[in-house]
Amino acid sequence: MRILVIGGGGREHALAWKIKQSPKCTELFLAPGNPGTATLGRNVPIKATDIEGLLAFALAEKIDLTVVGPELPLVAGIVDAFQAKGLRCFGPSKNASKLEGSKVEMKEFLRRHNIPTAQFKLFNKAEEAHAHIDEIDGPCVVKCDGLAAGKGVTVAKNAAEAHDAVVRMMEKFEFGREAGSHVVIEEVLKGEEISVFALCDGRNAVLLDYVQDHKQIRDGDEGPMTGGMGTFSPVPGLMKLRDEDELVRRIVYPTIAGLMKERRPYVGILFIGLMLTDTGPKVLEYNVRFGDPECQSLMLRLKTDLVTVIEACLNGTLDKTELEWLPDTAVCVTMASGGYPGEVVNGLPIAGLDRATHLGAVVFHAGTAEKDGKLVTAGGRVLSVCARAGNLDAARTVAYAACDAIHFDGKQYRSDIGKRREARKA
Ligand code: AMP
Ligand code: GLY
């Protein structure tokens, strides 16, 4: 099969790495890819958001299967556009992707189908949002509508912070006019936050193994939120059996059934952000794609052929498909540029990748570029340094030795990936 992977981050490098191992993959293309993916297939300089360009390429190159990494093309309707031309494209339709594209739609969907989530109210006028915050007069969460690259959410400790968020979202339009036209204000949920991923074929869903992200920039979950500073999988002891049962019965199945009933069946990877509260798991958010860097740790552990699994989703035969996982633990440490998640300097030389690989790590590229034949930094999250071993400590040892071996000016990474909960208990 001729396979095209859309996107150019660490997640897409990991997907391409896994797809390349499939005996079904004869040729691999990446649009736009990155210097890491260039070692696996042919990078094509078409942006992930250029749906017309991607479609023309897929038709001309007779692509048999397209796998979409990021949310932007999905929310813009890439799957519908490809299907209209008879091309197989893995991901949810434009209508199903609204679960991530609009927080307002998402919350209304949850309410319609009685799926556990934080209590909330919707506002389209700033004055009313401010009045509601005065009424609560305590902690709350303010979320703007639309995609805001994970930055459109403020967990406010008090009314002043919540008012400030409303001003930034609805009055200064810091996340754009559209995203700021509606906000969701909801209760703060307490508990352990986890990401759950389900493969879906429209009617059936299969949960992937558990994986946990570390979202804040610094050790001990300090500092600002990021796209994700590291993951590990599996996460033993995270879910109690009762939670797991509720997750499937009250969240995963109602979501799939709800979308089917609304005539927008979900095919693709569904990412459910959950809070494990005292009263059971509750949905924080849906995303319509793999997590980055959750995908990296999961791909290292997935034993089953990814292409076969994707075909089962597209054929509606997921009920006949078993996923097999290596019993090992995988760890992924994000190496980020100095200053991330704020302003960063690009173009700094990266050294030591060979040595990291030699140590046994698998290094996926995220924000890298090639300049004059040399590898340089090109973004906030630069590399996903991953390792797999018989247990968490052994995997961490390899991943962190590799991080030590890699150098670029200002490099930063968390040193507690996989150890956060232990550290908190101590
Ligand atoms: P979201 O994009 O809705 O997942 O929000 C981003 C992050 O904000 C989540 O990953 C949580 O860490 C936090 N968050 C969102 N909603 C809530 C909530 N209701 N209670 C506590 N934390 C939340
Ligand atoms: N790592 C979180 C995300 O991909 O949204």
Short mmCIF file of C-alpha atoms and ligand atoms in Angstrom, two decimals:
data_model
loop_
_atom_site.label_atom_id
_atom_site.label_comp_id
_atom_site.label_asym_id
_atom_site.label_seq_id
_atom_site.Cartn_x
_atom_site.Cartn_y
_atom_site.Cartn_z
CA MET A 1 0.00 0.00 0.00
CA ARG A 2 1.02 3.56 -0.67
CA ILE A 3 0.45 5.38 2.60
CA LEU A 4 0.42 9.11 3.33
CA VAL A 5 0.80 10.48 6.87
CA ILE A 6 -0.34 14.06 7.37
CA GLY A 7 1.43 16.27 9.90
CA GLY A 8 4.98 17.02 10.92
CA GLY A 9 5.37 16.60 14.67
CA GLY A 10 6.59 13.94 17.07
CA ARG A 11 3.22 12.19 16.92
CA GLU A 12 3.40 11.86 13.15
CA HIS A 13 7.01 10.68 13.28
CA ALA A 14 5.91 7.95 15.71
CA LEU A 15 2.93 6.97 13.52
CA ALA A 16 5.19 6.81 10.47
CA TRP A 17 7.76 4.73 12.40
CA LYS A 18 5.07 2.20 13.28
CA ILE A 19 3.42 2.19 9.83
CA LYS A 20 6.80 1.65 8.20
CA GLN A 21 7.10 -1.63 10.14
CA SER A 22 3.93 -2.96 8.52
CA PRO A 23 4.43 -5.56 5.80
CA LYS A 24 1.49 -3.88 4.04
CA CYS A 25 3.33 -0.58 3.61
CA THR A 26 5.20 -0.49 0.31
CA GLU A 27 5.69 3.24 0.11
CA LEU A 28 5.41 5.96 2.72
CA PHE A 29 4.85 9.68 2.16
CA LEU A 30 4.68 12.45 4.72
CA ALA A 31 3.14 15.86 4.32
CA PRO A 32 4.95 17.90 5.39
CA GLY A 33 6.90 15.53 7.70
CA ASN A 34 10.13 16.62 9.39
CA PRO A 35 13.84 15.75 9.18
CA GLY A 36 13.14 12.63 11.27
CA THR A 37 10.44 11.28 8.99
CA ALA A 38 12.68 11.84 5.96
CA THR A 39 14.58 8.72 7.05
CA LEU A 40 11.38 6.63 6.80
CA GLY A 41 9.72 7.89 3.65
CA ARG A 42 9.42 10.80 1.27
CA ASN A 43 8.58 14.19 2.77
CA VAL A 44 6.27 16.21 0.55
CA PRO A 45 6.23 19.99 1.11
CA ILE A 46 2.46 20.40 1.49
CA LYS A 47 1.07 21.89 4.67
CA ALA A 48 -1.24 19.77 6.83
CA THR A 49 -3.94 22.42 6.43
CA ASP A 50 -3.74 22.60 2.61
CA ILE A 51 -6.56 20.15 1.96
CA GLU A 52 -6.80 20.92 -1.77
CA GLY A 53 -3.07 20.40 -2.17
CA LEU A 54 -3.10 17.17 -0.20
CA LEU A 55 -6.05 15.85 -2.16
CA ALA A 56 -4.39 16.63 -5.49
CA PHE A 57 -1.22 14.88 -4.30
CA ALA A 58 -3.08 11.79 -3.05
CA LEU A 59 -4.96 11.47 -6.35
CA ALA A 60 -1.84 11.95 -8.48
CA GLU A 61 0.23 9.51 -6.42
CA LYS A 62 -2.59 6.96 -6.11
CA ILE A 63 -2.38 6.90 -2.33
CA ASP A 64 -4.20 3.89 -0.89
CA LEU A 65 -4.47 5.13 2.68
CA THR A 66 -4.08 8.53 4.33
CA VAL A 67 -3.57 8.83 8.08
CA VAL A 68 -4.22 12.26 9.59
CA GLY A 69 -2.23 13.29 12.68
CA PRO A 70 -3.34 16.79 13.77
CA GLU A 71 -6.81 18.16 14.48
CA LEU A 72 -6.79 21.16 12.15
CA PRO A 73 -7.29 19.27 8.87
CA LEU A 74 -9.85 16.98 10.54
CA VAL A 75 -11.91 19.88 11.86
CA ALA A 76 -11.65 21.49 8.40
CA GLY A 77 -13.13 18.37 6.78
CA ILE A 78 -10.20 16.55 5.16
CA VAL A 79 -11.83 13.13 5.60
CA ASP A 80 -15.01 14.22 3.82
CA ALA A 81 -12.98 15.78 0.99
CA PHE A 82 -10.91 12.61 0.48
CA GLN A 83 -13.92 10.31 0.70
CA ALA A 84 -15.80 12.37 -1.87
CA LYS A 85 -13.01 11.45 -4.31
CA GLY A 86 -13.08 7.79 -3.34
CA LEU A 87 -9.91 7.94 -1.22
CA ARG A 88 -9.51 6.15 2.11
CA CYS A 89 -8.63 8.58 4.86
CA PHE A 90 -8.40 7.61 8.53
CA GLY A 91 -10.02 10.03 10.92
CA PRO A 92 -13.43 11.42 11.87
CA SER A 93 -15.62 13.41 9.48
CA LYS A 94 -15.98 17.15 9.76
CA ASN A 95 -19.23 16.77 11.66
CA ALA A 96 -17.81 14.26 14.14
CA SER A 97 -14.68 16.44 14.57
CA LYS A 98 -16.82 19.20 16.05
CA LEU A 99 -16.35 17.41 19.36
CA GLU A 100 -12.91 19.01 19.44
CA GLY A 101 -13.56 21.99 17.18
CA SER A 102 -16.07 23.60 19.51
CA LYS A 103 -16.12 23.40 23.32
CA VAL A 104 -19.72 24.59 23.24
CA GLU A 105 -20.77 21.78 20.90
CA MET A 106 -18.84 19.32 23.02
CA LYS A 107 -20.55 20.35 26.25
CA GLU A 108 -23.97 20.31 24.59
CA PHE A 109 -23.27 16.84 23.21
CA LEU A 110 -22.30 15.61 26.69
CA ARG A 111 -25.47 17.07 28.14
CA ARG A 112 -27.69 15.60 25.37
CA HIS A 113 -26.35 12.13 26.01
CA ASN A 114 -26.12 12.38 29.78
CA ILE A 115 -22.37 11.68 29.82
CA PRO A 116 -20.63 12.62 33.11
CA THR A 117 -18.79 15.95 32.88
CA ALA A 118 -18.27 19.13 34.94
CA GLN A 119 -21.42 21.20 35.60
CA PHE A 120 -21.36 24.13 33.22
CA LYS A 121 -23.09 27.15 31.73
CA LEU A 122 -22.62 28.72 28.31
CA PHE A 123 -22.35 32.45 27.66
CA ASN A 124 -22.25 34.57 24.53
CA LYS A 125 -22.21 37.92 26.33
CA ALA A 126 -19.27 39.07 28.46
CA GLU A 127 -21.54 40.90 30.97
CA GLU A 128 -23.47 37.71 31.66
CA ALA A 129 -20.27 35.71 32.07
CA HIS A 130 -18.97 38.30 34.56
CA ALA A 131 -22.26 38.23 36.48
CA HIS A 132 -22.12 34.43 36.71
CA ILE A 133 -18.54 34.57 38.01
CA ASP A 134 -19.64 37.05 40.71
CA GLU A 135 -22.37 34.64 41.67
CA ILE A 136 -19.96 31.69 41.98
CA ASP A 137 -17.42 33.91 43.77
CA GLY A 138 -14.80 31.15 43.91
CA PRO A 139 -12.75 28.83 41.75
CA CYS A 140 -14.11 27.96 38.30
CA VAL A 141 -12.88 27.04 34.82
CA VAL A 142 -13.31 29.39 31.85
CA LYS A 143 -13.00 27.96 28.32
CA CYS A 144 -13.36 29.76 25.05
CA ASP A 145 -15.00 28.08 22.07
CA GLY A 146 -12.97 26.91 19.08
CA LEU A 147 -9.44 25.63 18.69
CA ALA A 148 -6.91 27.61 20.71
CA ALA A 149 -3.97 25.16 20.65
CA GLY A 150 -4.76 24.09 24.22
CA LYS A 151 -4.38 27.63 25.55
CA GLY A 152 -8.03 28.66 25.64
CA VAL A 153 -8.66 27.22 29.10
CA THR A 154 -8.15 29.02 32.41
CA VAL A 155 -8.52 27.12 35.67
CA ALA A 156 -9.22 30.16 37.85
CA LYS A 157 -8.42 30.01 41.56
CA ASN A 158 -10.78 32.88 42.33
CA ALA A 159 -13.27 35.26 40.75
CA ALA A 160 -10.59 37.83 39.84
CA GLU A 161 -8.72 35.30 37.68
CA ALA A 162 -11.96 34.19 36.06
CA HIS A 163 -12.95 37.78 35.27
CA ASP A 164 -9.54 38.32 33.75
CA ALA A 165 -9.97 35.25 31.53
CA VAL A 166 -13.32 36.51 30.28
CA VAL A 167 -11.78 39.89 29.48
CA ARG A 168 -8.98 38.23 27.51
CA MET A 169 -11.30 35.84 25.66
CA MET A 170 -14.48 37.86 25.06
CA GLU A 171 -13.34 41.47 25.16
CA LYS A 172 -9.77 41.50 23.88
CA PHE A 173 -10.36 38.47 21.63
CA GLU A 174 -6.90 37.08 22.40
CA PHE A 175 -7.87 33.76 20.82
CA GLY A 176 -9.68 35.30 17.87
CA ARG A 177 -13.19 36.66 17.33
CA GLU A 178 -14.82 33.33 16.77
CA ALA A 179 -13.27 31.52 19.74
CA GLY A 180 -14.16 34.51 21.93
CA SER A 181 -17.79 34.73 20.89
CA HIS A 182 -18.82 32.03 23.37
CA VAL A 183 -17.35 30.82 26.65
CA VAL A 184 -18.07 27.85 28.86
CA ILE A 185 -17.82 28.40 32.62
CA GLU A 186 -17.70 25.22 34.62
CA GLU A 187 -16.98 23.74 38.02
CA VAL A 188 -13.43 22.76 38.90
CA LEU A 189 -13.08 18.98 39.01
CA LYS A 190 -10.63 17.45 41.45
CA GLY A 191 -8.76 14.21 40.97
CA GLU A 192 -6.18 12.52 38.80
CA GLU A 193 -6.24 13.54 35.16
CA ILE A 194 -5.77 10.87 32.53
CA SER A 195 -6.02 10.50 28.78
CA VAL A 196 -7.92 7.59 27.36
CA PHE A 197 -7.75 6.64 23.71
CA ALA A 198 -10.28 4.56 21.84
CA LEU A 199 -10.06 3.25 18.30
CA CYS A 200 -13.47 3.53 16.70
CA ASP A 201 -15.04 2.16 13.53
CA GLY A 202 -18.33 4.03 13.79
CA ARG A 203 -20.10 1.34 15.83
CA ASN A 204 -17.40 -0.34 17.91
CA ALA A 205 -14.68 1.02 20.13
CA VAL A 206 -11.53 -0.58 21.50
CA LEU A 207 -9.64 1.13 24.30
CA LEU A 208 -5.89 1.48 23.89
CA ASP A 209 -3.61 0.77 26.82
CA TYR A 210 -3.32 3.53 29.41
CA VAL A 211 -0.84 6.34 29.02
CA GLN A 212 -0.27 9.45 31.12
CA ASP A 213 0.89 12.89 30.02
CA HIS A 214 2.69 15.53 32.08
CA LYS A 215 1.30 18.86 30.95
CA GLN A 216 3.12 21.49 32.99
CA ILE A 217 6.56 22.67 32.00
CA ARG A 218 8.35 21.93 35.28
CA ASP A 219 8.85 18.99 37.62
CA GLY A 220 6.13 18.42 40.18
CA ASP A 221 3.50 19.86 37.80
CA GLU A 222 4.70 23.42 38.34
CA GLY A 223 4.61 26.28 35.86
CA PRO A 224 2.49 26.93 32.78
CA MET A 225 0.65 24.34 30.68
CA THR A 226 2.33 22.99 27.57
CA GLY A 227 1.36 20.69 24.73
CA GLY A 228 2.79 17.82 26.79
CA MET A 229 6.20 17.32 28.39
CA GLY A 230 6.29 13.55 28.50
CA THR A 231 4.32 10.34 28.77
CA PHE A 232 4.61 6.82 30.01
CA SER A 233 2.61 3.65 29.41
CA PRO A 234 1.21 1.47 30.87
CA VAL A 235 0.02 3.25 34.02
CA PRO A 236 -0.55 0.46 36.55
CA GLY A 237 -2.96 1.12 39.39
CA LEU A 238 -4.32 4.28 37.81
CA MET A 239 -7.82 3.07 37.14
CA LYS A 240 -9.82 1.18 39.69
CA LEU A 241 -11.99 -1.55 38.20
CA ARG A 242 -15.10 0.40 39.09
CA ASP A 243 -13.80 3.48 37.25
CA GLU A 244 -12.92 1.38 34.25
CA ASP A 245 -16.38 -0.09 34.12
CA GLU A 246 -17.95 3.38 34.38
CA LEU A 247 -15.63 4.71 31.71
CA VAL A 248 -16.79 2.11 29.22
CA ARG A 249 -20.46 2.04 30.22
CA ARG A 250 -21.12 5.71 30.89
CA ILE A 251 -18.59 7.46 28.66
CA VAL A 252 -17.11 5.46 25.75
CA TYR A 253 -20.23 3.63 24.58
CA PRO A 254 -22.63 6.54 25.02
CA THR A 255 -20.22 8.72 23.03
CA ILE A 256 -20.01 6.29 20.11
CA ALA A 257 -23.75 5.54 20.25
CA GLY A 258 -24.60 9.24 20.57
CA LEU A 259 -22.60 10.15 17.49
CA MET A 260 -24.08 7.24 15.54
CA LYS A 261 -27.57 8.35 16.53
CA GLU A 262 -26.78 11.88 15.39
CA ARG A 263 -25.74 10.46 12.00
CA ARG A 264 -22.08 11.37 12.37
CA PRO A 265 -20.52 8.01 13.25
CA TYR A 266 -17.03 8.30 14.65
CA VAL A 267 -14.23 6.59 12.76
CA GLY A 268 -10.72 7.25 13.99
CA ILE A 269 -8.92 7.74 17.26
CA LEU A 270 -11.02 9.30 19.97
CA PHE A 271 -9.05 10.96 22.72
CA ILE A 272 -10.99 11.42 25.94
CA GLY A 273 -9.48 13.67 28.60
CA LEU A 274 -10.81 12.45 31.93
CA MET A 275 -10.75 13.51 35.53
CA LEU A 276 -11.01 10.58 37.93
CA THR A 277 -13.11 12.24 40.60
CA ASP A 278 -14.44 10.81 43.87
CA THR A 279 -17.74 10.28 42.09
CA GLY A 280 -16.26 8.47 39.09
CA PRO A 281 -14.61 9.49 35.81
CA LYS A 282 -15.83 12.69 34.14
CA VAL A 283 -15.06 14.04 30.67
CA LEU A 284 -12.86 17.14 30.57
CA GLU A 285 -12.62 17.20 26.81
CA TYR A 286 -12.65 15.20 23.63
CA ASN A 287 -9.98 15.40 20.99
CA VAL A 288 -10.44 13.84 17.59
CA ARG A 289 -6.86 12.64 17.14
CA PHE A 290 -3.99 10.96 18.90
CA GLY A 291 -2.32 12.85 21.72
CA ASP A 292 1.18 14.17 21.25
CA PRO A 293 3.30 12.85 23.05
CA GLU A 294 0.91 10.09 24.18
CA CYS A 295 1.12 8.53 20.72
CA GLN A 296 4.88 8.14 20.96
CA SER A 297 4.76 5.92 24.07
CA LEU A 298 1.82 3.92 22.73
CA MET A 299 3.45 3.24 19.35
CA LEU A 300 6.50 1.90 21.13
CA ARG A 301 4.31 -0.67 22.88
CA LEU A 302 1.74 -1.61 20.23
CA LYS A 303 2.51 -5.07 18.95
CA THR A 304 -0.35 -5.37 16.46
CA ASP A 305 0.19 -4.06 12.94
CA LEU A 306 -1.12 -0.49 12.89
CA VAL A 307 -2.14 -0.62 9.23
CA THR A 308 -4.30 -3.70 9.84
CA VAL A 309 -5.95 -1.94 12.77
CA ILE A 310 -6.65 1.18 10.73
CA GLU A 311 -8.13 -0.93 7.94
CA ALA A 312 -10.42 -2.62 10.48
CA CYS A 313 -11.66 0.82 11.57
CA LEU A 314 -12.33 1.87 7.99
CA ASN A 315 -14.03 -1.45 7.18
CA GLY A 316 -16.19 -1.42 10.30
CA THR A 317 -14.70 -4.69 11.54
CA LEU A 318 -13.09 -3.57 14.75
CA ASP A 319 -15.18 -6.07 16.71
CA LYS A 320 -13.10 -8.82 15.10
CA THR A 321 -9.77 -7.16 15.87
CA GLU A 322 -7.62 -7.72 18.96
CA LEU A 323 -4.94 -5.27 20.00
CA GLU A 324 -1.77 -6.72 21.44
CA TRP A 325 0.62 -4.72 23.59
CA LEU A 326 4.17 -5.44 24.63
CA PRO A 327 4.27 -5.89 28.41
CA ASP A 328 7.20 -3.45 28.58
CA THR A 329 7.01 0.11 29.84
CA ALA A 330 7.56 2.96 27.41
CA VAL A 331 8.63 6.45 28.40
CA CYS A 332 8.71 9.56 26.25
CA VAL A 333 10.52 12.70 27.43
CA THR A 334 9.88 15.94 25.57
CA MET A 335 13.04 17.98 24.99
CA ALA A 336 11.93 21.57 24.53
CA SER A 337 13.59 24.83 23.52
CA GLY A 338 14.56 27.32 26.23
CA GLY A 339 11.65 29.68 26.89
CA TYR A 340 8.96 27.17 25.89
CA PRO A 341 5.94 27.45 26.24
CA GLY A 342 6.70 31.13 25.65
CA GLU A 343 8.92 32.63 22.96
CA VAL A 344 11.73 30.44 21.70
CA VAL A 345 14.77 30.94 19.52
CA ASN A 346 14.94 28.70 16.47
CA GLY A 347 17.90 27.59 14.37
CA LEU A 348 20.11 26.31 17.19
CA PRO A 349 22.27 23.31 16.25
CA ILE A 350 21.26 19.92 17.70
CA ALA A 351 23.99 17.38 18.48
CA GLY A 352 24.17 13.90 19.96
CA LEU A 353 21.28 12.11 18.27
CA ASP A 354 23.47 9.23 17.13
CA ARG A 355 24.72 8.74 20.62
CA ALA A 356 21.15 8.77 21.99
CA THR A 357 20.12 6.09 19.51
CA HIS A 358 23.22 4.11 20.39
CA LEU A 359 22.13 4.17 24.03
CA GLY A 360 18.92 2.41 22.99
CA ALA A 361 16.54 5.36 22.76
CA VAL A 362 14.11 6.00 19.93
CA VAL A 363 14.16 9.70 19.12
CA PHE A 364 11.19 11.19 17.29
CA HIS A 365 11.56 14.63 15.79
CA ALA A 366 9.02 17.36 16.52
CA GLY A 367 10.32 20.93 16.09
CA THR A 368 13.45 20.32 14.05
CA ALA A 369 14.64 21.57 10.67
CA GLU A 370 17.61 21.14 8.41
CA LYS A 371 19.78 24.15 7.74
CA ASP A 372 22.87 23.88 5.54
CA GLY A 373 22.79 20.12 5.99
CA LYS A 374 22.73 20.42 9.79
CA LEU A 375 19.91 19.64 12.21
CA VAL A 376 18.63 22.69 14.09
CA THR A 377 15.78 23.55 16.45
CA ALA A 378 12.55 24.79 14.87
CA GLY A 379 9.84 25.09 17.50
CA GLY A 380 8.92 24.76 21.15
CA ARG A 381 8.90 21.02 21.52
CA VAL A 382 11.99 19.85 19.66
CA LEU A 383 12.37 16.11 20.23
CA SER A 384 10.47 13.20 21.80
CA VAL A 385 13.12 11.05 23.43
CA CYS A 386 11.62 7.60 24.00
CA ALA A 387 12.69 4.30 25.47
CA ARG A 388 11.10 0.95 26.13
CA ALA A 389 12.26 -1.57 28.74
CA GLY A 390 11.06 -4.26 31.14
CA ASN A 391 10.09 -1.75 33.80
CA LEU A 392 9.61 1.97 34.32
CA ASP A 393 12.99 2.60 35.99
CA ALA A 394 14.89 0.85 33.23
CA ALA A 395 13.01 2.76 30.53
CA ARG A 396 13.61 6.05 32.34
CA THR A 397 17.32 5.28 32.69
CA VAL A 398 17.70 4.89 28.93
CA ALA A 399 15.50 7.88 28.05
CA TYR A 400 17.31 10.22 30.43
CA ALA A 401 20.76 9.01 29.42
CA ALA A 402 19.72 9.87 25.87
CA CYS A 403 18.47 13.32 26.93
CA ASP A 404 21.85 13.92 28.57
CA ALA A 405 23.61 12.90 25.39
CA ILE A 406 21.61 15.27 23.20
CA HIS A 407 22.59 18.90 23.17
CA PHE A 408 21.15 22.18 21.96
CA ASP A 409 21.49 25.54 23.68
CA GLY A 410 18.76 26.15 26.23
CA LYS A 411 17.44 22.56 26.15
CA GLN A 412 14.90 21.83 28.88
CA TYR A 413 13.02 18.72 29.92
CA ARG A 414 11.25 17.42 32.99
CA SER A 415 13.18 14.94 35.11
CA ASP A 416 10.10 13.33 36.69
CA ILE A 417 8.32 11.70 33.75
CA GLY A 418 6.62 8.60 35.15
CA LYS A 419 7.56 9.51 38.73
CA ARG A 420 5.24 12.39 39.43
CA ARG A 421 2.71 10.46 41.48
CA GLU A 422 5.38 8.90 43.64
CA ALA A 423 6.95 12.29 44.18
CA ARG A 424 3.60 13.74 45.19
CA LYS A 425 2.99 10.98 47.71
CA ALA A 426 6.42 11.40 49.31
P1 AMP B 1 -9.38 21.10 28.14
O1 AMP B 1 -8.80 21.63 26.87
O2 AMP B 1 -10.84 21.36 28.29
O3 AMP B 1 -9.01 19.69 28.45
O4 AMP B 1 -8.62 21.89 29.30
C1 AMP B 1 -7.22 21.89 29.41
C2 AMP B 1 -6.81 21.50 30.79
O5 AMP B 1 -7.43 22.32 31.77
C3 AMP B 1 -7.22 20.07 31.16
O6 AMP B 1 -6.30 19.16 30.69
C4 AMP B 1 -7.26 20.16 32.67
O7 AMP B 1 -5.96 20.04 33.23
C5 AMP B 1 -7.76 21.55 32.92
N1 AMP B 1 -9.22 21.56 33.09
C6 AMP B 1 -10.16 21.72 32.13
N2 AMP B 1 -11.40 21.65 32.64
C7 AMP B 1 -11.27 21.45 33.96
C8 AMP B 1 -12.19 21.29 35.05
N3 AMP B 1 -13.52 21.37 34.87
N4 AMP B 1 -11.69 21.10 36.28
C9 AMP B 1 -10.35 21.05 36.49
N5 AMP B 1 -9.43 21.18 35.52
C10 AMP B 1 -9.88 21.39 34.26
N1 GLY B 2 -0.70 15.79 24.91
C1 GLY B 2 -1.96 16.39 24.87
C2 GLY B 2 -2.51 16.60 23.53
O1 GLY B 2 -2.04 16.06 22.54
O2 GLY B 2 -3.48 17.34 23.41
#
